[in-house]
Amino acid sequence: MDTTAATTPLPAAAAALACSPAAVTRLRHVRTRPARPAAAVPVPGWVHPALVQALRAQGVTALWSHQLEAAEAARAGQHVVVSTGTASGKTLAYLLPAATAALDGGAGRGERTAPTTLYLSPTKALAADQERRLAELAVPGLRTGTVDGDATPEQRVWVRDHAHLVLSNPDLLAHSLLPDHARWGRLLRRLRYVVVDECHAYRGVFGAHVGAVLRRLRRVAASHGASPTFVLCSATVAEPARTASRLTGLTVRAVDHDGSPDPGASLLLWDPVVDDPAADGTGPAGPHGPDRARRRGVVAESADLVAELVSRRIRTLAFVPSRRATETLAGRTRDALVARHGPEAGGRLAQAVVPYRGGHLPEERRATERALRDGDLLAVAATSALELGVDVAGLDAVVMAGWPGSVASLRQRAGRAGRGDLPGTAVLVARDDPLDAYVLAHPEQALDAPVEAVVSDTDNPYVLLPHLAAAAAELPLTEADLPAFGPGARAVVDVLVDRGDLRRRPGGWFWARPDRPRTDLRGSGRGQVQLVEDETGRVLGTVEASRAEQVVHPGAVYQHLLRSYVVLELDLDAGVALLRAGDPGWLTYPRTRTRTRLVSADLERRLGRGRLQHGMLDVVSQTTGYVRVDAATGATLGHEDLELPERSFRTRGTWWAPDPDQAAELLAEPVRALGSLHAAEHAGVALVPLVATCDVFDVAGSHEVHHPDAGGPLLVVHDTWPGGAGYAERVYEVAEVWARATRDAVAGCPCRTGCPGCVVRSGCGSGNQPLDKAGAVEVMRLAGG
């Protein structure tokens, strides 16, 4: 265990885990961050007296330096992004000028003349939390209201007609407010500020969509005579001014010197190694070992850590990588508490542990948020839905089941603990995969590296097409409008004209169809599949149609609120999957098969002893079956075949081909060549989040020994979104770093022939056969590693 940086006393949660018997073999590193004092400044005289009084009633008599700097910049009409730590009070950066403008502007002249503010958050939970905070502040004369997909028609009308500060999200802005902008004339005519909270969440395809929506908003606001000032907030974003400018299309000033107090924190790196994997729920090692001490399943290990903390009444938030894992971790934690404390005492503790994820119904999520905020819960297992700034003050610890995908997410999640004056504890539990193994071996990547730049391709034609159609339906498009949407906008408009969606007239391009154009900001454009219980007809939740064949294919085991369901039928045309309640005793993992067709190369350069290219490609994939795995031991119970259709889409990718002499040497042993490329693909895709801010489903890979378009061996990394998301291009830009990290991760793994910590991947369409670990190291060395 490396504790060289632990120079201050540990918080209670960190001390409890560091002193546990398991820490002897599993605690790999402890880092403490010292406390930092506040830089306080007086409240300026221009702030409205009613707001000053409301703040004083809550004990706020001074500001932190960054709050004042950002507020005064916004008040002066400068677009500004506030990039400071978690719980640093960024809300006041926009609330001071926005509330003051509303109260000053409407005094004595009626509320319809008061300047307005539109607040946008990436989640409904965050907007609802902001409204709750504003209600508690209770500024006399300031009217606020939330309008989202859950709002009733009566609530929408009230907000539209009366609210000074409207809280919403990009989805409602795109699908309702902008198409019906004439009805929202009061808001838009007086629009003074647009607040974009947690702007680091707008990355990849989602970020490109939101960037287009914000450009549509600027255009519609201008037609109503308004030119709002944008205020963006984020706790964790690199190059904040550049990121905010790319998102909004405006020149944005950064405020990134944090004047808030920091109580300090401790970060623990936890390596759940076990000598006997079968005894711990990881199952047998399969065809590639057991040739080393293996890591226990990350969810099982995290559940035990959460149970240890809950037993000590330490309030904990656990982050897991998937929706299903929230249910599994909460269930395992409950079982561990009952086993440890008995059915009565343990049962009481178990009732204070719940899952939280997207896919739960809105009322279920709101109930969990209230219980967590009110202190009725001791632990919540969540996906990234609770990573953002929802106020859950009072948390003592955060447990992260696996590397969260980026340094930015690591710091954002760790910052959920230790709010107020008490230091927090964050624990990163390593998964048995190449990226987590690399972080354990190179802790500076997690602890000292700067946060990554937000990756987003705002010129993606697949994104621009529906938004330019929507923009034309809102107001006729003109030549003067197109530069705001990027250099490719005119070509996209021509496509819309050729399709008959737009019609050119002297006044611009007009929407030519009777129906409204629709955009899917968060998905693939294929919509959602409803999950319906067959015996009751109850809707359990939803899943993206683009992922349905992997998540709710026939025979899949699906978990919802700690109950198991088996999928009976999937009908993508109807958008429905039928499920039956019941626990078969196993979990399921899909098997997929993928091939690529190279379309065009836009970028090309040398990389190592080969050629690296980036461009467009077609991806053809098929879910061919699934694996049944024992829920208790992790042992493979069987393989089942499925007859599902192939799916294809065009996206962006980066591919590497060795030089002819290297290719000939590699192909001298065809079976080894296939295993080497296969293993290199698994490890390389797993390491992409090290260099690009992405999630596990945002990128994929493929390999071929004889790729028909390359004329030889080819290794491919591609975005999983139609049109691309910018991640594969990031791999092209930093390919040397990526190749070296992949090589080091595989070479540094102590196994002999390959394991989940380096080259073995669950759900591999070919069952991880063949794999050649040593060959993968050689391939990545040739690729510049």
Short mmCIF file of N, CA, C and O in Angstrom, two decimals, residues 626-703:
data_model
loop_
_atom_site.label_atom_id
_atom_site.label_comp_id
_atom_site.label_asym_id
_atom_site.label_seq_id
_atom_site.Cartn_x
_atom_site.Cartn_y
_atom_site.Cartn_z
N TYR A 626 -26.45 -15.17 -26.53
CA TYR A 626 -26.11 -14.70 -25.19
C TYR A 626 -25.56 -15.83 -24.35
O TYR A 626 -25.74 -17.02 -24.67
N VAL A 627 -24.85 -15.42 -23.30
CA VAL A 627 -24.24 -16.36 -22.37
C VAL A 627 -25.04 -16.31 -21.06
O VAL A 627 -25.36 -15.23 -20.56
N ARG A 628 -25.36 -17.50 -20.53
CA ARG A 628 -25.98 -17.58 -19.21
C ARG A 628 -24.90 -17.83 -18.17
O ARG A 628 -24.10 -18.76 -18.30
N VAL A 629 -24.87 -16.95 -17.13
CA VAL A 629 -23.83 -17.00 -16.11
C VAL A 629 -24.50 -17.15 -14.74
O VAL A 629 -25.45 -16.42 -14.43
N ASP A 630 -24.02 -18.09 -13.95
CA ASP A 630 -24.58 -18.31 -12.62
C ASP A 630 -24.46 -17.03 -11.79
O ASP A 630 -23.38 -16.45 -11.66
N ALA A 631 -25.59 -16.58 -11.22
CA ALA A 631 -25.62 -15.31 -10.50
C ALA A 631 -24.79 -15.36 -9.22
O ALA A 631 -24.32 -14.33 -8.74
N ALA A 632 -24.59 -16.55 -8.64
CA ALA A 632 -23.86 -16.67 -7.38
C ALA A 632 -22.37 -16.87 -7.58
O ALA A 632 -21.56 -16.28 -6.88
N THR A 633 -21.99 -17.69 -8.57
CA THR A 633 -20.59 -18.04 -8.72
C THR A 633 -19.92 -17.40 -9.91
O THR A 633 -18.70 -17.32 -9.99
N GLY A 634 -20.71 -16.91 -10.89
CA GLY A 634 -20.13 -16.37 -12.10
C GLY A 634 -19.75 -17.42 -13.11
O GLY A 634 -19.22 -17.10 -14.18
N ALA A 635 -20.03 -18.68 -12.81
CA ALA A 635 -19.69 -19.77 -13.73
C ALA A 635 -20.60 -19.73 -14.96
O ALA A 635 -21.79 -19.43 -14.87
N THR A 636 -20.02 -20.03 -16.12
CA THR A 636 -20.80 -20.07 -17.36
C THR A 636 -21.67 -21.31 -17.38
O THR A 636 -21.18 -22.44 -17.23
N LEU A 637 -22.97 -21.10 -17.59
CA LEU A 637 -23.93 -22.21 -17.60
C LEU A 637 -24.28 -22.66 -19.00
O LEU A 637 -24.73 -23.81 -19.19
N GLY A 638 -24.11 -21.79 -19.98
CA GLY A 638 -24.45 -22.19 -21.33
C GLY A 638 -24.46 -21.03 -22.29
O GLY A 638 -24.46 -19.85 -21.89
N HIS A 639 -24.46 -21.36 -23.57
CA HIS A 639 -24.52 -20.37 -24.65
C HIS A 639 -25.79 -20.59 -25.44
O HIS A 639 -26.10 -21.73 -25.83
N GLU A 640 -26.54 -19.54 -25.68
CA GLU A 640 -27.79 -19.63 -26.42
C GLU A 640 -27.69 -18.78 -27.68
O GLU A 640 -27.14 -17.68 -27.66
N ASP A 641 -28.20 -19.31 -28.79
CA ASP A 641 -28.17 -18.59 -30.05
C ASP A 641 -29.45 -17.77 -30.23
O ASP A 641 -30.52 -18.13 -29.73
N LEU A 642 -29.32 -16.67 -30.96
CA LEU A 642 -30.47 -15.83 -31.31
C LEU A 642 -30.47 -15.60 -32.82
O LEU A 642 -29.40 -15.56 -33.45
N GLU A 643 -31.63 -15.42 -33.37
CA GLU A 643 -31.76 -15.09 -34.78
C GLU A 643 -32.32 -13.67 -34.89
O GLU A 643 -33.52 -13.46 -35.05
N LEU A 644 -31.43 -12.71 -34.77
CA LEU A 644 -31.80 -11.30 -34.86
C LEU A 644 -31.16 -10.71 -36.11
O LEU A 644 -30.09 -11.16 -36.55
N PRO A 645 -31.77 -9.70 -36.71
CA PRO A 645 -31.24 -9.15 -37.96
C PRO A 645 -29.95 -8.37 -37.77
O PRO A 645 -29.64 -7.90 -36.67
N GLU A 646 -29.20 -8.22 -38.85
CA GLU A 646 -28.04 -7.35 -38.82
C GLU A 646 -28.49 -5.89 -38.79
O GLU A 646 -29.52 -5.53 -39.36
N ARG A 647 -27.71 -5.05 -38.12
CA ARG A 647 -27.93 -3.61 -38.08
C ARG A 647 -26.69 -2.92 -38.63
O ARG A 647 -25.56 -3.32 -38.30
N SER A 648 -26.87 -1.91 -39.45
CA SER A 648 -25.71 -1.20 -39.99
C SER A 648 -25.91 0.31 -39.84
O SER A 648 -27.04 0.80 -39.82
N PHE A 649 -24.81 1.01 -39.70
CA PHE A 649 -24.84 2.46 -39.64
C PHE A 649 -23.48 3.00 -40.07
O PHE A 649 -22.47 2.27 -40.06
N ARG A 650 -23.47 4.25 -40.47
CA ARG A 650 -22.22 4.91 -40.91
C ARG A 650 -21.75 5.82 -39.78
O ARG A 650 -22.52 6.58 -39.20
N THR A 651 -20.47 5.73 -39.49
CA THR A 651 -19.91 6.52 -38.40
C THR A 651 -18.47 6.85 -38.72
O THR A 651 -17.97 6.59 -39.82
N ARG A 652 -17.78 7.41 -37.74
CA ARG A 652 -16.37 7.77 -37.92
C ARG A 652 -15.50 6.81 -37.13
O ARG A 652 -15.88 6.36 -36.04
N GLY A 653 -14.34 6.51 -37.70
CA GLY A 653 -13.43 5.58 -37.04
C GLY A 653 -11.99 5.93 -37.31
O GLY A 653 -11.66 6.76 -38.17
N THR A 654 -11.11 5.30 -36.54
CA THR A 654 -9.67 5.40 -36.73
C THR A 654 -9.14 3.99 -36.91
O THR A 654 -9.49 3.10 -36.14
N TRP A 655 -8.32 3.79 -37.93
CA TRP A 655 -7.82 2.44 -38.19
C TRP A 655 -6.33 2.47 -38.50
O TRP A 655 -5.80 3.44 -39.03
N TRP A 656 -5.68 1.37 -38.13
CA TRP A 656 -4.23 1.24 -38.30
C TRP A 656 -3.94 -0.04 -39.07
O TRP A 656 -4.49 -1.10 -38.76
N ALA A 657 -3.05 0.09 -40.06
CA ALA A 657 -2.61 -1.07 -40.85
C ALA A 657 -1.09 -1.12 -40.82
O ALA A 657 -0.43 -0.10 -41.06
N PRO A 658 -0.50 -2.28 -40.54
CA PRO A 658 0.96 -2.37 -40.52
C PRO A 658 1.54 -2.25 -41.93
O PRO A 658 0.86 -2.52 -42.93
N ASP A 659 2.79 -1.83 -42.00
CA ASP A 659 3.49 -1.79 -43.27
C ASP A 659 3.54 -3.18 -43.90
O ASP A 659 3.44 -4.19 -43.18
N PRO A 660 3.69 -3.25 -45.23
CA PRO A 660 3.66 -4.57 -45.89
C PRO A 660 4.64 -5.59 -45.31
O PRO A 660 4.29 -6.77 -45.15
N ASP A 661 5.86 -5.15 -44.98
CA ASP A 661 6.81 -6.13 -44.45
C ASP A 661 6.37 -6.63 -43.07
O ASP A 661 6.52 -7.81 -42.75
N GLN A 662 5.82 -5.72 -42.26
CA GLN A 662 5.33 -6.14 -40.95
C GLN A 662 4.09 -7.02 -41.08
O GLN A 662 3.92 -7.98 -40.33
N ALA A 663 3.25 -6.68 -42.06
CA ALA A 663 2.06 -7.50 -42.28
C ALA A 663 2.46 -8.92 -42.70
O ALA A 663 1.87 -9.91 -42.24
N ALA A 664 3.44 -9.02 -43.59
CA ALA A 664 3.87 -10.34 -44.03
C ALA A 664 4.42 -11.16 -42.87
O ALA A 664 4.16 -12.37 -42.75
N GLU A 665 5.19 -10.50 -42.01
CA GLU A 665 5.73 -11.21 -40.84
C GLU A 665 4.62 -11.64 -39.90
O GLU A 665 4.64 -12.77 -39.37
N LEU A 666 3.62 -10.76 -39.72
CA LEU A 666 2.51 -11.09 -38.84
C LEU A 666 1.69 -12.25 -39.39
O LEU A 666 1.29 -13.17 -38.66
N LEU A 667 1.49 -12.27 -40.73
CA LEU A 667 0.65 -13.29 -41.35
C LEU A 667 1.35 -14.62 -41.56
O LEU A 667 0.74 -15.58 -42.02
N ALA A 668 2.63 -14.67 -41.22
CA ALA A 668 3.34 -15.94 -41.34
C ALA A 668 2.72 -17.01 -40.45
O ALA A 668 2.81 -18.21 -40.75
N GLU A 669 2.10 -16.59 -39.37
CA GLU A 669 1.37 -17.51 -38.48
C GLU A 669 -0.07 -17.00 -38.39
O GLU A 669 -0.39 -16.21 -37.50
N PRO A 670 -0.94 -17.41 -39.29
CA PRO A 670 -2.29 -16.83 -39.39
C PRO A 670 -3.10 -16.90 -38.09
O PRO A 670 -3.77 -15.94 -37.73
N VAL A 671 -3.05 -18.05 -37.41
CA VAL A 671 -3.84 -18.18 -36.18
C VAL A 671 -3.32 -17.22 -35.12
O VAL A 671 -4.11 -16.55 -34.43
N ARG A 672 -2.00 -17.12 -35.00
CA ARG A 672 -1.43 -16.19 -34.02
C ARG A 672 -1.73 -14.74 -34.41
O ARG A 672 -1.97 -13.89 -33.56
N ALA A 673 -1.71 -14.46 -35.71
CA ALA A 673 -2.03 -13.11 -36.15
C ALA A 673 -3.46 -12.73 -35.76
O ALA A 673 -3.71 -11.62 -35.26
N LEU A 674 -4.40 -13.65 -35.93
CA LEU A 674 -5.79 -13.38 -35.56
C LEU A 674 -5.91 -13.16 -34.06
O LEU A 674 -6.57 -12.22 -33.60
N GLY A 675 -5.24 -14.00 -33.26
CA GLY A 675 -5.29 -13.85 -31.81
C GLY A 675 -4.63 -12.57 -31.33
O GLY A 675 -5.10 -11.93 -30.38
N SER A 676 -3.56 -12.15 -32.00
CA SER A 676 -2.85 -10.93 -31.61
C SER A 676 -3.71 -9.70 -31.88
O SER A 676 -3.83 -8.81 -31.02
N LEU A 677 -4.29 -9.62 -33.09
CA LEU A 677 -5.15 -8.48 -33.41
C LEU A 677 -6.40 -8.46 -32.54
O LEU A 677 -6.85 -7.40 -32.10
N HIS A 678 -6.96 -9.64 -32.29
CA HIS A 678 -8.16 -9.76 -31.45
C HIS A 678 -7.86 -9.24 -30.04
O HIS A 678 -8.62 -8.42 -29.49
N ALA A 679 -6.77 -9.68 -29.46
CA ALA A 679 -6.40 -9.24 -28.10
C ALA A 679 -6.07 -7.75 -28.08
O ALA A 679 -6.43 -7.03 -27.12
N ALA A 680 -5.38 -7.27 -29.11
CA ALA A 680 -5.05 -5.85 -29.17
C ALA A 680 -6.31 -5.00 -29.27
O ALA A 680 -6.41 -3.91 -28.67
N GLU A 681 -7.30 -5.47 -30.04
CA GLU A 681 -8.57 -4.74 -30.14
C GLU A 681 -9.25 -4.65 -28.78
O GLU A 681 -9.69 -3.58 -28.37
N HIS A 682 -9.37 -5.77 -28.05
CA HIS A 682 -10.01 -5.76 -26.74
C HIS A 682 -9.34 -4.77 -25.81
O HIS A 682 -10.00 -3.93 -25.17
N ALA A 683 -8.02 -4.85 -25.71
CA ALA A 683 -7.31 -3.97 -24.79
C ALA A 683 -7.35 -2.52 -25.26
O ALA A 683 -7.53 -1.59 -24.46
N GLY A 684 -7.21 -2.30 -26.57
CA GLY A 684 -7.20 -0.94 -27.09
C GLY A 684 -8.51 -0.22 -26.87
O GLY A 684 -8.53 0.94 -26.46
N VAL A 685 -9.63 -0.89 -27.14
CA VAL A 685 -10.94 -0.27 -26.92
C VAL A 685 -11.13 0.04 -25.43
O VAL A 685 -11.67 1.08 -25.06
N ALA A 686 -10.69 -0.88 -24.57
CA ALA A 686 -10.84 -0.66 -23.13
C ALA A 686 -10.07 0.55 -22.65
O ALA A 686 -10.46 1.20 -21.67
N LEU A 687 -8.98 0.91 -23.33
CA LEU A 687 -8.14 2.04 -22.90
C LEU A 687 -8.55 3.37 -23.54
O LEU A 687 -8.00 4.42 -23.17
N VAL A 688 -9.51 3.39 -24.45
CA VAL A 688 -9.92 4.65 -25.07
C VAL A 688 -10.37 5.67 -24.04
O VAL A 688 -10.03 6.86 -24.16
N PRO A 689 -11.17 5.30 -23.00
CA PRO A 689 -11.57 6.32 -22.03
C PRO A 689 -10.41 7.00 -21.31
O PRO A 689 -10.61 8.04 -20.68
N LEU A 690 -9.22 6.45 -21.41
CA LEU A 690 -8.06 7.11 -20.81
C LEU A 690 -7.70 8.38 -21.56
O LEU A 690 -7.17 9.33 -20.99
N VAL A 691 -8.00 8.43 -22.85
CA VAL A 691 -7.60 9.58 -23.67
C VAL A 691 -8.79 10.39 -24.20
O VAL A 691 -8.61 11.47 -24.75
N ALA A 692 -10.01 9.87 -24.06
CA ALA A 692 -11.20 10.57 -24.53
C ALA A 692 -12.28 10.47 -23.46
O ALA A 692 -12.45 9.41 -22.85
N THR A 693 -13.01 11.56 -23.25
CA THR A 693 -14.05 11.57 -22.22
C THR A 693 -15.28 10.84 -22.76
O THR A 693 -16.17 11.43 -23.36
N CYS A 694 -15.31 9.53 -22.57
CA CYS A 694 -16.41 8.75 -23.13
C CYS A 694 -16.81 7.65 -22.17
O CYS A 694 -16.10 7.32 -21.21
N ASP A 695 -17.97 7.04 -22.45
CA ASP A 695 -18.46 5.92 -21.69
C ASP A 695 -18.16 4.63 -22.44
O ASP A 695 -17.79 4.64 -23.62
N VAL A 696 -18.37 3.51 -21.75
CA VAL A 696 -17.99 2.22 -22.30
C VAL A 696 -18.75 1.90 -23.58
O VAL A 696 -18.25 1.21 -24.46
N PHE A 697 -19.98 2.42 -23.74
CA PHE A 697 -20.77 2.10 -24.92
C PHE A 697 -20.55 3.09 -26.07
O PHE A 697 -21.15 2.95 -27.13
N ASP A 698 -19.70 4.10 -25.87
CA ASP A 698 -19.51 5.13 -26.89
C ASP A 698 -18.55 4.72 -27.99
O ASP A 698 -18.52 5.34 -29.06
N VAL A 699 -17.70 3.72 -27.73
CA VAL A 699 -16.72 3.28 -28.71
C VAL A 699 -16.74 1.77 -28.80
O VAL A 699 -17.14 1.07 -27.87
N ALA A 700 -16.32 1.26 -29.93
CA ALA A 700 -16.19 -0.18 -30.14
C ALA A 700 -15.02 -0.40 -31.08
O ALA A 700 -14.38 0.55 -31.54
N GLY A 701 -14.73 -1.65 -31.37
CA GLY A 701 -13.61 -1.95 -32.23
C GLY A 701 -13.85 -3.18 -33.08
O GLY A 701 -14.84 -3.90 -32.90
N SER A 702 -12.96 -3.38 -34.01
CA SER A 702 -13.00 -4.60 -34.82
C SER A 702 -11.58 -4.88 -35.31
O SER A 702 -10.70 -4.02 -35.23
N HIS A 703 -11.39 -6.07 -35.81
CA HIS A 703 -10.09 -6.46 -36.33
C HIS A 703 -10.30 -7.48 -37.44
O HIS A 703 -11.27 -8.24 -37.41
#
